[in-house]
Short mmCIF file of C-alpha atoms and ligand atoms in Angstrom, two decimals:
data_model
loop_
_atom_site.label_atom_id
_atom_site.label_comp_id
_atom_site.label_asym_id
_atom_site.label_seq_id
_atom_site.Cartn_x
_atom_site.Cartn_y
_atom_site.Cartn_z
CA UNK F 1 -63.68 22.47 -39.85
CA UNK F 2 -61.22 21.30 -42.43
CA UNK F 3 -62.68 17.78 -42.42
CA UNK F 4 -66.33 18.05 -43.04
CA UNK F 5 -66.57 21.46 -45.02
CA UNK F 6 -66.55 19.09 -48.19
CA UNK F 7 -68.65 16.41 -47.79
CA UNK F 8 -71.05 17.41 -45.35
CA UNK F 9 -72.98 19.87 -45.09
CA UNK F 10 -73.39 20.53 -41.25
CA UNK F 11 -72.18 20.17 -37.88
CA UNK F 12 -72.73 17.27 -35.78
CA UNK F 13 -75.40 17.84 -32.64
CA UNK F 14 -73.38 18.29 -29.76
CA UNK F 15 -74.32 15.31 -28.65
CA UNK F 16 -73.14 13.36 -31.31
CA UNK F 17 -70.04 14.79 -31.61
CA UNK F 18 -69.36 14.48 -27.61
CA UNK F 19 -70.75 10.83 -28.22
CA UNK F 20 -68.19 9.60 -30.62
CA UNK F 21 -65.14 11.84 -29.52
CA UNK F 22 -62.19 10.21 -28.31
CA UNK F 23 -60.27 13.11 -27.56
CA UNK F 24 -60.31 12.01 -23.80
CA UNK F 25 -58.58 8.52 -24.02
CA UNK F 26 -56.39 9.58 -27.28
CA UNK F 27 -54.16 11.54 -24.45
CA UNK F 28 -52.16 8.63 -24.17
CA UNK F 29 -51.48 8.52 -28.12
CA UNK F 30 -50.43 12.31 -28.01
CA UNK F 31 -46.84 11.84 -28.28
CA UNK F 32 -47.42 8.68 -30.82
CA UNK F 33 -49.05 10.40 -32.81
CA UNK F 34 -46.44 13.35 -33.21
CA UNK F 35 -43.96 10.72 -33.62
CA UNK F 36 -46.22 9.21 -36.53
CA UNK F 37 -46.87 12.44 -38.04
CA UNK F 38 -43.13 13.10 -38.05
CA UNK F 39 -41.72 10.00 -39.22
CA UNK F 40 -44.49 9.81 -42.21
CA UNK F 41 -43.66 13.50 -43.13
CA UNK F 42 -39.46 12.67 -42.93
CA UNK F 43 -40.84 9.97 -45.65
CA UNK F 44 -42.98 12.11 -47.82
CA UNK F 45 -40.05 14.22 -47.81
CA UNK F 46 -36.94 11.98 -48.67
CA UNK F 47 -39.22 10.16 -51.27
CA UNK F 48 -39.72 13.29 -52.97
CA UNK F 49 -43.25 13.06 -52.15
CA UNK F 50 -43.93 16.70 -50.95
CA UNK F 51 -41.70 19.48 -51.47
CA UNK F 52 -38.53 19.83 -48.60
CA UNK F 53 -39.63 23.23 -47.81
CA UNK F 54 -43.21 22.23 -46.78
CA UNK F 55 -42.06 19.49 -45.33
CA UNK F 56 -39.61 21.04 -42.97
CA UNK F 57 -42.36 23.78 -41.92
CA UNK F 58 -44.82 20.43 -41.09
CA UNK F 59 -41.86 18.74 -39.01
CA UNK F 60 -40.81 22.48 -36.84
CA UNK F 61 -44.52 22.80 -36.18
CA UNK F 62 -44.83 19.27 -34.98
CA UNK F 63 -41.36 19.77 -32.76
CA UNK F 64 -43.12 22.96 -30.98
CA UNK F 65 -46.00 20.92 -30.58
CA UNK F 66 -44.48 18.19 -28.54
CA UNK F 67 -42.35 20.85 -26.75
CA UNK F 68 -46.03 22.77 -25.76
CA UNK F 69 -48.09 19.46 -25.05
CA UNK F 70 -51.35 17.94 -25.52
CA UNK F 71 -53.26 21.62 -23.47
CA UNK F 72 -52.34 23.81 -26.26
CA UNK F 73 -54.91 21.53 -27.96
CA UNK F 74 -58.29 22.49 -29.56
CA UNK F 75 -60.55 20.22 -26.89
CA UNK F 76 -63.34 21.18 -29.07
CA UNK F 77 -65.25 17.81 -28.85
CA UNK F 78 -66.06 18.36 -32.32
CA UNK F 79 -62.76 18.14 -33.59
CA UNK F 80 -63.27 14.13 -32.87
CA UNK F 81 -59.79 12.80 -32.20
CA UNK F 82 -56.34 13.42 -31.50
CA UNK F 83 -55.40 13.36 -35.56
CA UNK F 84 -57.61 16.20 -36.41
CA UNK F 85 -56.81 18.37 -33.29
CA UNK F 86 -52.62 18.02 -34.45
CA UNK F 87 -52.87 18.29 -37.91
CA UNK F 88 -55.34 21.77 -37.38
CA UNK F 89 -52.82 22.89 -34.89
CA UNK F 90 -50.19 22.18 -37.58
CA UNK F 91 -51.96 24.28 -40.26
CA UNK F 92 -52.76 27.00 -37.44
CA UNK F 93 -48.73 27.55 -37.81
CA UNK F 94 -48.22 26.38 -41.35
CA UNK F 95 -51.43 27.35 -43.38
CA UNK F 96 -53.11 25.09 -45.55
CA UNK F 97 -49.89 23.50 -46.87
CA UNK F 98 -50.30 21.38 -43.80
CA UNK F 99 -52.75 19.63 -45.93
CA UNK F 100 -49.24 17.59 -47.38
CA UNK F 101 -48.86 15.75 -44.09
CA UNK F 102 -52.10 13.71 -44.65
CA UNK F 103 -50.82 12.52 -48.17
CA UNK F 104 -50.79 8.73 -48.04
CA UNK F 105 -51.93 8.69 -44.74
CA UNK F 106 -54.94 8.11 -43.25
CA UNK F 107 -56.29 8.21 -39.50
CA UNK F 108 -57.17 4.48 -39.88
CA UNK F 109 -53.31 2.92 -40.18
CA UNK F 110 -52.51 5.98 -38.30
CA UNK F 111 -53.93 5.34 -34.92
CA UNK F 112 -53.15 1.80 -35.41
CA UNK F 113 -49.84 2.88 -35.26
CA UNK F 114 -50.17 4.82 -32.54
CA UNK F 115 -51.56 2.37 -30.02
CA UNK F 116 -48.58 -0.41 -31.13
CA UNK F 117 -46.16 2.61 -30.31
CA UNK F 118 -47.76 3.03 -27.02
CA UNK F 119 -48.57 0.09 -26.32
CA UNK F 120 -45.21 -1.16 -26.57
CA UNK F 121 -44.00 0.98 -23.97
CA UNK F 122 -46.20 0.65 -21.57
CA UNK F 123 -45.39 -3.48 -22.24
CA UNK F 124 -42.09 -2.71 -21.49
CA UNK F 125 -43.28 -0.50 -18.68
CA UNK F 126 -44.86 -2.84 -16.81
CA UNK F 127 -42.12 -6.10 -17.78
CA UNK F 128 -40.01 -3.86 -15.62
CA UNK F 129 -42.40 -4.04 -12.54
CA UNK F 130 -42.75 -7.53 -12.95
CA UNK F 131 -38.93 -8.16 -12.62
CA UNK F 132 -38.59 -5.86 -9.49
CA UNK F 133 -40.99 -8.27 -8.02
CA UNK F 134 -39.68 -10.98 -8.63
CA UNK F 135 -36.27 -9.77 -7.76
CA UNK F 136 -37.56 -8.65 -4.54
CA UNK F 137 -39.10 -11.95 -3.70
CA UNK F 138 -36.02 -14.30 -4.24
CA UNK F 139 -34.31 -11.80 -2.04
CA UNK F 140 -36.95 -12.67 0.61
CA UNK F 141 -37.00 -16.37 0.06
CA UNK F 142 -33.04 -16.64 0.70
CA UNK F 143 -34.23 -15.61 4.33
CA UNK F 144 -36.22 -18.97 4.26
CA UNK F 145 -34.57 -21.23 2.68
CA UNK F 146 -34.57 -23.75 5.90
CA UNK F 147 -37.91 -22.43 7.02
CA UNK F 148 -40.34 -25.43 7.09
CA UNK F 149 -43.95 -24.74 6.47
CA UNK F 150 -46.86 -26.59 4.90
CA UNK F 151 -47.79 -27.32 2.01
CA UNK F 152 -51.70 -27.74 0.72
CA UNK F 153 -53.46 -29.58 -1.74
CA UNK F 154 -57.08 -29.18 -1.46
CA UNK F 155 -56.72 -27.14 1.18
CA UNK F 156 -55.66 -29.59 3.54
CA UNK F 157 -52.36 -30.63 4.80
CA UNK F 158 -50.58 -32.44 2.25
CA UNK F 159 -46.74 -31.88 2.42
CA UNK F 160 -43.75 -30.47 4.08
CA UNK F 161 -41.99 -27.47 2.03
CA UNK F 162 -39.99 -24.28 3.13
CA UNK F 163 -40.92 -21.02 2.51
CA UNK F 164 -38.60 -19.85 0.36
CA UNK F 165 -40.31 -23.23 -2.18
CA UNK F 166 -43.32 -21.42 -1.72
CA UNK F 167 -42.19 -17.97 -2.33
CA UNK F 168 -40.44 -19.34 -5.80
CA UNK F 169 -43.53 -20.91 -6.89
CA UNK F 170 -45.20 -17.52 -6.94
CA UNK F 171 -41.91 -15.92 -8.89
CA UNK F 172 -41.89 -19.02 -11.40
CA UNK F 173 -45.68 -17.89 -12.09
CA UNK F 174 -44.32 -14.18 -12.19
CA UNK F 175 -41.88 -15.17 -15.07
CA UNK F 176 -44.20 -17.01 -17.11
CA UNK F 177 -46.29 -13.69 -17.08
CA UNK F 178 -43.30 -11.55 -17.56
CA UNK F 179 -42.83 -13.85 -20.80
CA UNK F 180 -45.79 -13.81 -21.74
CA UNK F 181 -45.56 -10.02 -22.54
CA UNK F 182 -42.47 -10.03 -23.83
CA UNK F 183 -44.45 -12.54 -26.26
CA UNK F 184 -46.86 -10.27 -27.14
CA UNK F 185 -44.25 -7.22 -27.70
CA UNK F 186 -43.54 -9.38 -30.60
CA UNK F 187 -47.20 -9.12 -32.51
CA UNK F 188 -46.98 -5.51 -31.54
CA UNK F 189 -43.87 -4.35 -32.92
CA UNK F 190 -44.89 -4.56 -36.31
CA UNK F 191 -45.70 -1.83 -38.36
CA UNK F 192 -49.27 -0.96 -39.92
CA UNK F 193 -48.09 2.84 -41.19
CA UNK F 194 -48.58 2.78 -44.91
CA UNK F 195 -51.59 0.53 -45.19
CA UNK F 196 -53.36 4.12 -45.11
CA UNK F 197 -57.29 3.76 -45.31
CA UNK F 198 -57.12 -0.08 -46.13
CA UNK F 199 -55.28 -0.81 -49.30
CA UNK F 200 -52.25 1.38 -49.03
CA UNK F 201 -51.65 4.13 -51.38
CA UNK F 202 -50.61 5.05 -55.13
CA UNK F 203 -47.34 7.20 -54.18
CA UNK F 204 -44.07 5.52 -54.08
CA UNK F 205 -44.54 5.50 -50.27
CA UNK F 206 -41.58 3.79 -48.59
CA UNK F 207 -42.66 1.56 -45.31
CA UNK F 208 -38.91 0.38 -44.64
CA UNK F 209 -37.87 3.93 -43.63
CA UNK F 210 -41.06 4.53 -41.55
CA UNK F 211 -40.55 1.27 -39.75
CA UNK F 212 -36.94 2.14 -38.58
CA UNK F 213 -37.84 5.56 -38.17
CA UNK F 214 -40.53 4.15 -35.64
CA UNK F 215 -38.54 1.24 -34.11
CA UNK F 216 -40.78 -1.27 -35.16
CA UNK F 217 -39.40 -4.90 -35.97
CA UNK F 218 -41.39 -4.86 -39.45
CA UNK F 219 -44.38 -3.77 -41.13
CA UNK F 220 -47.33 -5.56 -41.82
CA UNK F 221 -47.70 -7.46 -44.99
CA UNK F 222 -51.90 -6.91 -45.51
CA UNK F 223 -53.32 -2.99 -45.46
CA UNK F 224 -56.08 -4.45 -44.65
CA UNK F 225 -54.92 -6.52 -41.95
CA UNK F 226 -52.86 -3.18 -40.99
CA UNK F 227 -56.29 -0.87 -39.83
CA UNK F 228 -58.09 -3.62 -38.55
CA UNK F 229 -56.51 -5.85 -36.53
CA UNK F 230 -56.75 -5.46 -32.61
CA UNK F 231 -55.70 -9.15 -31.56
CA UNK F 232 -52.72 -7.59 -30.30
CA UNK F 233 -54.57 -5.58 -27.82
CA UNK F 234 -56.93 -8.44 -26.65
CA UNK F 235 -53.93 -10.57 -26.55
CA UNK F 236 -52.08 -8.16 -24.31
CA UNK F 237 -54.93 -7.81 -22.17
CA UNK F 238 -54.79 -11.41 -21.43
CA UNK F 239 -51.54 -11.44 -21.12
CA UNK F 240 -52.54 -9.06 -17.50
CA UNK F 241 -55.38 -11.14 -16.64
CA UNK F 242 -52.73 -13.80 -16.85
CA UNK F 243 -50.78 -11.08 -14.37
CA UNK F 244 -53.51 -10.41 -12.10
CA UNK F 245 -54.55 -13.57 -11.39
CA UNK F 246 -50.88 -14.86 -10.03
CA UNK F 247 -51.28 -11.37 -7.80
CA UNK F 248 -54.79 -12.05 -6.74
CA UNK F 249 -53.63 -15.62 -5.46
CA UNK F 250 -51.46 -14.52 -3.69
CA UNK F 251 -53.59 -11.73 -2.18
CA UNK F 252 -55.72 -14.77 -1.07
CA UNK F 253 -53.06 -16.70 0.34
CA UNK F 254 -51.99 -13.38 2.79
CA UNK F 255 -55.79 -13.15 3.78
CA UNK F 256 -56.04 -16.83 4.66
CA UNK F 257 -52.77 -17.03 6.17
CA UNK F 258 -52.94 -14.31 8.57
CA UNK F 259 -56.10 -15.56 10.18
CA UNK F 260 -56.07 -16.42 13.53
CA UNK F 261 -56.39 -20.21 12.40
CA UNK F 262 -53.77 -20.16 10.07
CA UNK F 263 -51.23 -18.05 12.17
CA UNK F 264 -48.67 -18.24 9.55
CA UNK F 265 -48.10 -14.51 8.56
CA UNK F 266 -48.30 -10.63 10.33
CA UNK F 267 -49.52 -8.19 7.73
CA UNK F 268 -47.93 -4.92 7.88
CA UNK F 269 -50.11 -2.70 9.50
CA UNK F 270 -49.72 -0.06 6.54
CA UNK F 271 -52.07 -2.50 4.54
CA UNK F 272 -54.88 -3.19 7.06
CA UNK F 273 -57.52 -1.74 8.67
CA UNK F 274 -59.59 -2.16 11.62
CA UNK F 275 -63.12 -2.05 12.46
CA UNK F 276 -65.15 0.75 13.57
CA UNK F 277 -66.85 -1.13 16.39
CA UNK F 278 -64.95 -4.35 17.12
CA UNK F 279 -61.48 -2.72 18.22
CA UNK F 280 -59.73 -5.86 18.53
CA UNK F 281 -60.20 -6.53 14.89
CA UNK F 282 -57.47 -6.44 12.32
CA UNK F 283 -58.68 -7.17 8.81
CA UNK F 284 -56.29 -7.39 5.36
CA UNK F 285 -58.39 -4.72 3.38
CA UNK F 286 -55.81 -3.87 0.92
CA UNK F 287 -54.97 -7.97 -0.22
CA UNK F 288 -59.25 -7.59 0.04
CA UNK F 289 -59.61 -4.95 -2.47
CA UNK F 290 -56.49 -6.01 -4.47
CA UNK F 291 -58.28 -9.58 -5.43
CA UNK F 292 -61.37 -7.83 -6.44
CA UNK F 293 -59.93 -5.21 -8.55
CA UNK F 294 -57.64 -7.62 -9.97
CA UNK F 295 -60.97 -9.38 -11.72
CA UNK F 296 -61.58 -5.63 -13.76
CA UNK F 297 -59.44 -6.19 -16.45
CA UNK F 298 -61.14 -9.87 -17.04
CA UNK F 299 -63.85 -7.62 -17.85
CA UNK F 300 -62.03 -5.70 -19.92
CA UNK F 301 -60.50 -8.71 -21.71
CA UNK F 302 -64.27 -9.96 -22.49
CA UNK F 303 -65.28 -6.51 -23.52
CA UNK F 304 -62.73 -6.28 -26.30
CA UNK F 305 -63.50 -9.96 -27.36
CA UNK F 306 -67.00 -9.35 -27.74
CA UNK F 307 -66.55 -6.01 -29.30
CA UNK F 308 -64.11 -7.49 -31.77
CA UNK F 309 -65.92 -10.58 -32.61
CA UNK F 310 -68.47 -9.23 -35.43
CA UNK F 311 -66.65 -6.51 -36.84
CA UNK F 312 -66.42 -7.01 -40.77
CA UNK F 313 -62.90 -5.36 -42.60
CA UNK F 314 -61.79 -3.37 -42.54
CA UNK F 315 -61.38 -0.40 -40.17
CA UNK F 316 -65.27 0.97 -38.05
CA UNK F 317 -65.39 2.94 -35.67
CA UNK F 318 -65.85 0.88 -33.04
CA UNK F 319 -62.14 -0.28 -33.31
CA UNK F 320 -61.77 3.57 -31.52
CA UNK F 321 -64.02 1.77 -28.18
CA UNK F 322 -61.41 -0.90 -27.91
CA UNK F 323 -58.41 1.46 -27.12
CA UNK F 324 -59.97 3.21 -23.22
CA UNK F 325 -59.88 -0.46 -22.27
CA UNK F 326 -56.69 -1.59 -23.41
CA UNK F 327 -55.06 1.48 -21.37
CA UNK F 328 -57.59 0.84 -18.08
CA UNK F 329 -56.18 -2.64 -17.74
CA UNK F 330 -52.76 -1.40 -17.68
CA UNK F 331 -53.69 1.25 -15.51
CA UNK F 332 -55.11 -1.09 -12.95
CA UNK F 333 -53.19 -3.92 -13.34
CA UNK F 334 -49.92 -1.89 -12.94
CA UNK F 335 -51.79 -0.13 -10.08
CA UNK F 336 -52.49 -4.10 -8.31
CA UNK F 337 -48.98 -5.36 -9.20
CA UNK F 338 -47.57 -2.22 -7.22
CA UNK F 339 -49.55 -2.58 -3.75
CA UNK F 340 -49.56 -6.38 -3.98
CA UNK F 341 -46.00 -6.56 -4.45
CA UNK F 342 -45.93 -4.00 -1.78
CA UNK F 343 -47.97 -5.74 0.80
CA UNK F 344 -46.11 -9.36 0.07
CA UNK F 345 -42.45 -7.77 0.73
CA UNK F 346 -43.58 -6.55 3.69
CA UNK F 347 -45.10 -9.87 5.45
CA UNK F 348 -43.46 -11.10 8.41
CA UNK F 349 -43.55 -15.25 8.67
CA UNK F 350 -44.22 -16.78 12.05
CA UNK F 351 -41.57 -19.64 11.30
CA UNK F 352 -42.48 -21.45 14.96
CA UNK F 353 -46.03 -21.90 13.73
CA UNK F 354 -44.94 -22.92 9.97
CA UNK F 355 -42.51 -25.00 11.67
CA UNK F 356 -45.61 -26.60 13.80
CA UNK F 357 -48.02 -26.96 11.06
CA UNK F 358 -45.62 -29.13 9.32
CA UNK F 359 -45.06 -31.56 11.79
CA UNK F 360 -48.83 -32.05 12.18
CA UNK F 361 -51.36 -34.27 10.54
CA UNK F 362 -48.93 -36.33 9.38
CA UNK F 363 -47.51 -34.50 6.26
CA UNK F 364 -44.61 -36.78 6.23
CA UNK F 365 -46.51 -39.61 5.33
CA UNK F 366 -45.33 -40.22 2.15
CA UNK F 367 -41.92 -40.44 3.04
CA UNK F 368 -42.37 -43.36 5.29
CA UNK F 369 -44.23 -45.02 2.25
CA UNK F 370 -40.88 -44.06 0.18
CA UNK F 371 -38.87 -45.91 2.81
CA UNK F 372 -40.64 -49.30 2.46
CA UNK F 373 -40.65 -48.77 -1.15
CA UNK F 374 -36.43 -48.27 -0.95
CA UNK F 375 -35.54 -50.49 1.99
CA UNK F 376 -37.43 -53.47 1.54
CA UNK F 377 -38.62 -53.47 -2.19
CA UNK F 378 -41.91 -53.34 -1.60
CA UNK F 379 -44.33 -51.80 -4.33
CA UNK F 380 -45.55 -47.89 -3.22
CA UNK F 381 -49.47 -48.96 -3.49
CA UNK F 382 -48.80 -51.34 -0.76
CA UNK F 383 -46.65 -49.25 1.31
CA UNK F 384 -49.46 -46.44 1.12
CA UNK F 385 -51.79 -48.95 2.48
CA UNK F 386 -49.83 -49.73 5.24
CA UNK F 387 -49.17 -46.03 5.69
CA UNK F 388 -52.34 -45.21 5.47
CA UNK F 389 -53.30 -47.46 8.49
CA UNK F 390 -50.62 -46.34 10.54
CA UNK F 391 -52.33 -42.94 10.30
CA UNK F 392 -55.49 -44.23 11.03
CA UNK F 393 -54.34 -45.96 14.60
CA UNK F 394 -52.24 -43.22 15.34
CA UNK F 395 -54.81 -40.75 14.81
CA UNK F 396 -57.35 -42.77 16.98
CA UNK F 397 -54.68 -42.96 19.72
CA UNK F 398 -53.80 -39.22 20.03
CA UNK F 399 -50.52 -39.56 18.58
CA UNK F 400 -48.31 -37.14 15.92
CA UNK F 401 -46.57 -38.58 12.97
CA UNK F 402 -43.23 -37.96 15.48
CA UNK F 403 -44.10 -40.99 17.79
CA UNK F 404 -44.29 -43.35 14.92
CA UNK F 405 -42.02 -45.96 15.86
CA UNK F 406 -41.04 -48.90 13.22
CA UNK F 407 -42.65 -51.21 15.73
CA UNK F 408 -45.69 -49.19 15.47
CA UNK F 409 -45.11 -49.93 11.87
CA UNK F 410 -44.76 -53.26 12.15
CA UNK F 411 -47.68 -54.11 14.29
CA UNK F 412 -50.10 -52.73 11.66
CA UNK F 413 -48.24 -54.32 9.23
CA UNK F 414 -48.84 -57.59 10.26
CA UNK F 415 -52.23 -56.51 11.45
CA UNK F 416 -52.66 -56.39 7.50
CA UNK F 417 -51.08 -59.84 6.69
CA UNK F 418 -47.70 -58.50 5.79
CA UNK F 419 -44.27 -59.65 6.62
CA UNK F 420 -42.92 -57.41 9.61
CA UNK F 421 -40.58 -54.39 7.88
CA UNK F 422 -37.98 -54.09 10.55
CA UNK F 423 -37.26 -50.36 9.32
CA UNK F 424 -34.68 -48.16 10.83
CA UNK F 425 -35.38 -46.63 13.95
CA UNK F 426 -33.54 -43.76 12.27
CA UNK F 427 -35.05 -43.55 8.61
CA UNK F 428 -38.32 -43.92 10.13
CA UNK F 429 -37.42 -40.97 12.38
CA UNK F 430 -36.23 -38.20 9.32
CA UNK F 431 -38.67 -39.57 7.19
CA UNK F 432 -41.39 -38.19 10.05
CA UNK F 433 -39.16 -35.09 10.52
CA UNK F 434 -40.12 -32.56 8.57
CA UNK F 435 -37.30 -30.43 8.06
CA UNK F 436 -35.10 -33.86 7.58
CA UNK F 437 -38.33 -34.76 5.08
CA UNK F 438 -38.03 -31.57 2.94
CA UNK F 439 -34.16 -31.69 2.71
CA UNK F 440 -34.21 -35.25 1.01
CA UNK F 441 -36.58 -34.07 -2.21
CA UNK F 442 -33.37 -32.89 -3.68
CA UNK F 443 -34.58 -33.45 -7.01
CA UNK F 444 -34.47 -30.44 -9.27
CA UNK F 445 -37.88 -28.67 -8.92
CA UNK F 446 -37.95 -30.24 -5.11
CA UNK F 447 -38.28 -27.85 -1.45
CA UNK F 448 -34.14 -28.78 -0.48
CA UNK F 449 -32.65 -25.55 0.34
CA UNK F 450 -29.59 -26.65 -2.27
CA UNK F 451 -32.69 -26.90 -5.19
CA UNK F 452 -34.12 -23.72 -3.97
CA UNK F 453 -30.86 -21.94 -4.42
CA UNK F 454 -30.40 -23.43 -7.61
CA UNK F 455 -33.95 -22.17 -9.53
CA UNK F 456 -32.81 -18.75 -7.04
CA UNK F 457 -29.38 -18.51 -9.42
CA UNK F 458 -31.61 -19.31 -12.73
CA UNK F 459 -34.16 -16.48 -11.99
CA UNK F 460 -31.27 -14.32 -10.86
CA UNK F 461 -29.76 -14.91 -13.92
CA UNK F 462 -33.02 -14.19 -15.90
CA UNK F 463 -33.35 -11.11 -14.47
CA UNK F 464 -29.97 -10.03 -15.41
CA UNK F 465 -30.71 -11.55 -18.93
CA UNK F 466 -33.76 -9.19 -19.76
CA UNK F 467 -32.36 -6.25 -17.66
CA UNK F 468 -29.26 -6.56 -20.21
CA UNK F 469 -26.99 -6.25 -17.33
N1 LIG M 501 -60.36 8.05 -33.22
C1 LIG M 501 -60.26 7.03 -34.20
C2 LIG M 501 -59.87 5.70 -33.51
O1 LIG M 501 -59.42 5.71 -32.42
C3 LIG M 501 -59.22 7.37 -35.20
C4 LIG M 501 -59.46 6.81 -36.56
C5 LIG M 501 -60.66 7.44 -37.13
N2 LIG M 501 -60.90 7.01 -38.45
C6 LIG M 501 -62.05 7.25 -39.05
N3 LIG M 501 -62.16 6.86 -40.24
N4 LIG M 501 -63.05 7.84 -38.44
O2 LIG M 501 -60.04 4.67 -34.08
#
């Protein structure tokens, strides 16, 4: 073994060496770390650091090895990572002269390197998702633009909306998210490559070329800083709990809105399931199992915390534990973004019943507050009481907010002590009519079909934006 054949004087137990391996999960840093080893080798060589010749041997063998892939490996758990299983395949090939590539260079700012390089990608990776989404869904709220439905605070009936406002509240939630990442991409761009074991290195290293060789924005300023740090990772986790949580909402919405009380939606069949002994039954499994297994990365997010939060500089081993997480919660949260996004595309409204549930319990209350407010100056905290009692009777009599008449206005209004309001048969009217209702909040932000196509163009445009189209 060309790495403990000095300083130690035996093997690992098996166990040990199977125990702190991370062969496994480094997989994912194969082709980083080829890309590592090559730029820091280009370096070495154009600095005059190691001779050309050697050099150029080192950068051929690590060109065959990305050409063969990670199974020509030695999976020898003993050979403990990904580092030492490519530089002894590289002085398999090139003899010991291999040895050069590890000049100025240690595994420490190496596989911190490695991760940002990855890590970056797979950022990018899943922005890309995320803007398919989103994409997707504006398409589908155009369809609904004029489609009343209800909208919920608490749970209970609060206000009228369409669906399309509802759709673009989820895609709003989807861009912050998106953002959010591309946030992140910024901490992560940064190159640690030179910082070597923890306070850089006595050759004339140069860590501009190994940056731009690498793509990264910059290097970092501390070595120490440069081995250690893993913020970037916990912050990038959080940045997919942030994710998962928008997708597990709306995974609960589609369970509670196609029950049989609700009635809003019909579930594709392709995402539910039925039971084995009550044959009538159709249940959402997938949204089901989607919400639950968007919670795993929160675990992993508190995981890396924790594991992070004693750790003195610079670089220990357990850094190596934090990585397997950081690539789980992409793998799952890339895994729940797909099938939710999926399932949600493929939900059919039941516009009658929307329709229905927003002309009941009096959703349109507050506009007929609004009109007292405009029409006859009155201040809002008064109209709401009056409002409020008109509910009341015509709750106790049977009747919907649609056979509110202003004289049913005006007798609780003097029932109160007030002046009679002598309100506009017709105001009254679309004030109580939902659709009428939704299409006057035509302030920016608001449910009106023209503000709905208006935050439609800006997201449109957004996507184009980031897609660089
Ligand atoms: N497998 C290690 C990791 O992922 C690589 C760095 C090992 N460095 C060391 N000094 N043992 O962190």
């Amino acid at each position: 073994m060309i790495l403990r054949s000095g300083r130690l004087n035996k093997e690992m137990t098996e166990e040990a060496a199977e125990f702190t391996s991370s062969l496994e999960a480094d997989k994912e840093i194969f082709y980083a770390d080829i890309k590592c080893n090559f730029a820091h080798t280009t370096m070495l060589k154009e600095e005059n650091i190691i001779d050309s010749d050697i050099a150029d041997k080192i950068l051929d063998a690590l060109l065959k090895l990305k050409e063969e892939g990670y199974d020509v490996l030695d999976f020898n758990p003993a050979v403990e990572d990904i580092h030492m299983a490519i530089e002894n395949y590289v002085t398999d090939i090139v003899g010991p002269d291999a040895g050069f590539m590890h000049t100025a260079k240690s595994r420490n700012d190496q596989v911190a390197t490695d991760i940002r390089l990855v890590l970056r990608d797979k950022i990018s990776d899943i922005q890309n998702d995320i803007l398919d989404f989103m994409d997707n869904l504006v398409d589908m709220a155009d369809n609904y633009k004029e489609s009343v439905f209800i909208g919920f605070t608490h749970l209970q009936h609060a206000q009228p909306i369409t669906i399309a406002h509802h759709l673009m509240a989820h895609v709003q939630a989807l861009k912050r998210d998106y953002q959010r990442l591309s946030d992140t991409y910024k901490r992560v761009n940064l190159n640690p490559l030179g910082s070597a074991a923890m306070t850089t290195t006595s050759f004339p290293i140069n860590r501009e070329l190994t940056t731009k060789l690498l793509g990264f924005d910059g290097y970092l300023e501390n070595s120490m800083d440069g081995v250690s740090s893993r913020d970037f990772a916990a912050e990038a986790i959080f940045d997919l709990t942030s994710l998962c949580t928008t997708l597990s909402k709306i995974c609960e919405e589609l369970i509670l809105w196609s029950t049989y009380e609700f009635g809003v939606i019909k579930m594709d069949d392709a995402y539910c399931s039925t039971s084995s002994i009550m044959p009538q039954k159709k249940n959402p499994d997938v949204a089901e199992v989607a919400r639950s297994k968007a919670t795993r990365v929160n675990g992993e997010l508190i995981t890396v915390l924790t594991m992070l939060k004693a750790l003195p500089y610079t670089y220990n081993r357990d850094l190596q534990e934090i990585t397997p997480h950081l690539w789980r919660s992409f793998k799952e949260s890339k895994a729940v973004l797909s099938i939710v996004s999926k399932m949600l595309l493929s939900v059919s409204f039941n516009e009658d019943r929307c329709l229905e549930l927003a002309g009941k319990n009096f959703a349109t209350a507050t506009d007929l507050a609004d009109i007292m407010v405009r029409e006859r100056k009155i201040p809002f905290r008064t109209a709401h009481k009056i409002v409020g009692r008109v509910v009341n009777e015509a709750t106790s009599q049977g009747l919907e907010a649609t056979d509110v008449t202003s004289k049913f206005v005006d007798d609780v209004a003097e029932e109160l002590g007030f002046d009679k309001l002598n309100l506009d048969e017709k105001l009254v009217n679309n004030a109580l009519n939902p659709l009428e209702n939704v299409k006057m909040r035509k302030v920016p932000g608001g449910p009106s079909p023209e503000m709905v196509t208006l935050a439609m163009n800006h997201i449109k445009e957004f996507i184009k934006e980031e897609r660089g189209e």
